[in-house]
mmCIF file of C-alpha atoms in Angstrom:
data_model
loop_
_atom_site.group_PDB
_atom_site.id
_atom_site.type_symbol
_atom_site.label_atom_id
_atom_site.label_comp_id
_atom_site.label_asym_id
_atom_site.label_seq_id
_atom_site.Cartn_x
_atom_site.Cartn_y
_atom_site.Cartn_z
ATOM 1 C CA MET A 6 15.302 21.182 4.455
ATOM 2 C CA VAL A 7 15.887 19.986 0.882
ATOM 3 C CA GLU A 8 19.285 18.573 1.817
ATOM 4 C CA GLU A 9 17.756 16.602 4.706
ATOM 5 C CA LEU A 10 15.124 15.219 2.363
ATOM 6 C CA ILE A 11 17.768 14.204 -0.174
ATOM 7 C CA TRP A 12 19.869 12.536 2.552
ATOM 8 C CA LYS A 13 16.806 10.671 3.766
ATOM 9 C CA TYR A 14 15.892 9.267 0.356
ATOM 10 C CA ALA A 15 19.489 8.597 -0.649
ATOM 11 C CA LEU A 16 20.034 6.576 2.523
ATOM 12 C CA VAL A 17 16.732 4.705 2.148
ATOM 13 C CA ASN A 18 17.564 3.903 -1.472
ATOM 14 C CA ALA A 19 21.079 2.777 -0.590
ATOM 15 C CA TYR A 20 19.846 0.684 2.348
ATOM 16 C CA THR A 21 17.280 -1.118 0.205
ATOM 17 C CA HIS A 22 19.700 -1.666 -2.714
ATOM 18 C CA LYS A 23 22.776 -3.197 -1.082
ATOM 19 C CA GLY A 24 24.550 0.052 -0.282
ATOM 20 C CA LYS A 25 24.284 1.769 -3.655
ATOM 21 C CA ALA A 26 21.814 4.610 -4.085
ATOM 22 C CA ASN A 27 20.523 5.557 -7.526
ATOM 23 C CA PRO A 28 20.473 9.354 -8.112
ATOM 24 C CA LYS A 29 17.500 9.142 -10.505
ATOM 25 C CA ALA A 30 15.414 7.253 -7.955
ATOM 26 C CA VAL A 31 16.325 9.775 -5.255
ATOM 27 C CA ILE A 32 15.393 12.716 -7.488
ATOM 28 C CA GLY A 33 12.090 11.027 -8.296
ATOM 29 C CA LYS A 34 11.266 10.563 -4.614
ATOM 30 C CA VAL A 35 12.264 14.116 -3.672
ATOM 31 C CA LEU A 36 10.258 15.717 -6.471
ATOM 32 C CA GLY A 37 7.368 13.305 -5.968
ATOM 33 C CA GLU A 38 7.026 14.215 -2.307
ATOM 34 C CA ASN A 39 7.523 17.947 -2.946
ATOM 35 C CA PRO A 40 6.037 18.918 -6.317
ATOM 36 C CA GLU A 41 6.722 22.593 -5.517
ATOM 37 C CA LEU A 42 10.444 21.822 -6.006
ATOM 38 C CA ARG A 43 9.986 20.780 -9.653
ATOM 39 C CA PRO A 44 10.722 24.248 -11.067
ATOM 40 C CA LYS A 45 14.040 24.120 -9.172
ATOM 41 C CA ALA A 46 14.942 20.647 -10.453
ATOM 42 C CA LYS A 47 18.012 21.873 -12.353
ATOM 43 C CA GLU A 48 19.400 23.286 -9.085
ATOM 44 C CA ILE A 49 18.506 20.164 -7.090
ATOM 45 C CA ILE A 50 20.014 17.561 -9.439
ATOM 46 C CA PRO A 51 23.685 18.475 -8.736
ATOM 47 C CA LEU A 52 22.944 18.481 -4.999
ATOM 48 C CA VAL A 53 21.343 15.034 -5.265
ATOM 49 C CA ASN A 54 24.321 13.707 -7.216
ATOM 50 C CA GLU A 55 26.722 15.069 -4.596
ATOM 51 C CA ILE A 56 24.785 13.591 -1.656
ATOM 52 C CA VAL A 57 24.294 10.231 -3.391
ATOM 53 C CA GLU A 58 28.038 10.086 -4.017
ATOM 54 C CA LYS A 59 28.680 10.717 -0.302
ATOM 55 C CA VAL A 60 26.109 8.073 0.695
ATOM 56 C CA ASN A 61 27.574 5.513 -1.694
ATOM 57 C CA SER A 62 31.048 6.120 -0.259
ATOM 58 C CA LEU A 63 29.823 5.063 3.215
ATOM 59 C CA SER A 64 29.851 1.441 4.297
ATOM 60 C CA ILE A 65 26.500 -0.292 4.652
ATOM 61 C CA GLU A 66 26.833 -0.141 8.451
ATOM 62 C CA GLU A 67 27.499 3.609 8.331
ATOM 63 C CA GLN A 68 24.555 4.087 5.996
ATOM 64 C CA GLU A 69 22.262 2.203 8.368
ATOM 65 C CA ALA A 70 23.521 4.168 11.398
ATOM 66 C CA LYS A 71 22.995 7.492 9.602
ATOM 67 C CA LEU A 72 19.541 6.394 8.412
ATOM 68 C CA ARG A 73 18.573 5.421 11.970
ATOM 69 C CA GLU A 74 19.782 8.839 13.105
ATOM 70 C CA ILE A 75 17.878 10.972 10.598
ATOM 71 C CA TYR A 76 14.880 8.756 9.767
ATOM 72 C CA PRO A 77 14.203 6.181 12.521
ATOM 73 C CA GLU A 78 10.568 5.835 11.365
ATOM 74 C CA PHE A 79 11.795 3.859 8.355
ATOM 75 C CA PHE A 80 12.718 0.923 10.580
ATOM 76 C CA LYS A 81 9.492 1.131 12.585
ATOM 77 C CA GLU A 82 7.424 1.128 9.384
ATOM 78 C CA LYS A 83 9.389 -1.796 8.021
ATOM 79 C CA LYS A 84 8.973 -3.820 11.221
ATOM 80 C CA GLY A 85 5.301 -2.969 11.548
ATOM 81 C CA LYS A 86 4.509 -4.057 8.018
ATOM 82 C CA LYS A 87 2.571 -7.260 8.147
ATOM 83 C CA GLU A 88 2.264 -9.707 5.349
ATOM 84 C CA GLU A 89 -0.796 -8.740 3.404
ATOM 85 C CA LYS A 90 -3.759 -10.975 3.995
ATOM 86 C CA ARG A 91 -4.540 -13.161 1.067
ATOM 87 C CA GLY A 92 -7.889 -14.567 0.170
ATOM 88 C CA LEU A 93 -11.262 -13.497 -1.037
ATOM 89 C CA PRO A 94 -12.878 -10.329 0.268
ATOM 90 C CA PRO A 95 -16.029 -10.921 2.326
ATOM 91 C CA LEU A 96 -19.409 -10.795 0.632
ATOM 92 C CA PRO A 97 -21.635 -7.995 1.927
ATOM 93 C CA LYS A 98 -24.655 -9.223 3.939
ATOM 94 C CA ALA A 99 -23.660 -12.878 3.476
ATOM 95 C CA GLU A 100 -24.644 -15.329 6.224
ATOM 96 C CA LYS A 101 -23.034 -18.670 7.019
ATOM 97 C CA GLY A 102 -24.959 -21.544 5.485
ATOM 98 C CA LYS A 103 -27.154 -19.327 3.305
ATOM 99 C CA VAL A 104 -24.805 -18.584 0.412
ATOM 100 C CA VAL A 105 -25.638 -20.367 -2.840
ATOM 101 C CA THR A 106 -23.408 -19.948 -5.879
ATOM 102 C CA ARG A 107 -23.584 -21.539 -9.296
ATOM 103 C CA PHE A 108 -21.519 -21.993 -12.379
ATOM 104 C CA ALA A 109 -23.300 -22.255 -15.686
ATOM 105 C CA PRO A 110 -20.906 -22.307 -18.635
ATOM 106 C CA ASN A 111 -22.330 -20.725 -21.756
ATOM 107 C CA PRO A 112 -22.601 -22.864 -24.866
ATOM 108 C CA ASP A 113 -21.554 -19.983 -27.116
ATOM 109 C CA GLY A 114 -17.857 -20.851 -27.217
ATOM 110 C CA ALA A 115 -15.057 -23.101 -26.081
ATOM 111 C CA PHE A 116 -14.297 -23.489 -22.399
ATOM 112 C CA HIS A 117 -11.362 -21.235 -21.448
ATOM 113 C CA LEU A 118 -9.381 -19.930 -18.480
ATOM 114 C CA GLY A 119 -11.926 -17.201 -17.736
ATOM 115 C CA ASN A 120 -14.583 -19.884 -17.242
ATOM 116 C CA ALA A 121 -12.340 -21.777 -14.833
ATOM 117 C CA ARG A 122 -11.695 -18.606 -12.812
ATOM 118 C CA ALA A 123 -15.423 -17.941 -12.456
ATOM 119 C CA ALA A 124 -16.055 -21.543 -11.377
ATOM 120 C CA ILE A 125 -13.269 -21.472 -8.790
ATOM 121 C CA LEU A 126 -14.411 -18.147 -7.306
ATOM 122 C CA SER A 127 -17.985 -19.362 -7.019
ATOM 123 C CA HIS A 128 -16.877 -22.612 -5.401
ATOM 124 C CA GLU A 129 -14.569 -20.842 -2.927
ATOM 125 C CA TYR A 130 -17.258 -18.389 -1.811
ATOM 126 C CA ALA A 131 -19.678 -21.268 -1.251
ATOM 127 C CA ARG A 132 -17.032 -23.088 0.766
ATOM 128 C CA MET A 133 -16.075 -19.958 2.714
ATOM 129 C CA TYR A 134 -19.667 -19.480 3.917
ATOM 130 C CA ASP A 135 -20.558 -23.194 4.317
ATOM 131 C CA GLY A 136 -22.980 -22.728 1.459
ATOM 132 C CA LYS A 137 -23.955 -24.588 -1.664
ATOM 133 C CA PHE A 138 -22.208 -24.621 -5.048
ATOM 134 C CA ILE A 139 -24.340 -25.658 -8.008
ATOM 135 C CA LEU A 140 -22.600 -26.848 -11.155
ATOM 136 C CA ARG A 141 -24.945 -26.716 -14.124
#
């Protein structure tokens, strides 16, 4: 079971890093997924080094074929990953046309980047909900 896990992470690491797996990264993944193996780390490290050496000796095509054989979910997960949606999160209970935001800079200091960020966020929320932005 441990060997299969090491092969899996060694192949994933090699596949994502141009055919060269990093033993430290593989050990981190193995112990991170199975914290109960941490007391046996000294026994696992030589095994990881041996398997990583074998993986690194394979060509990239062989690595991919072996990875598809033992962990086909990796390719499904990778394909299914969509680009994360960018933008502002929705405002709770906000209605189109009824959102009113304002920006009132305080006179207690110089205008700075934090002020600009607040003004832009307020303006974008007003625009997003076809509302009103008041600049004071």
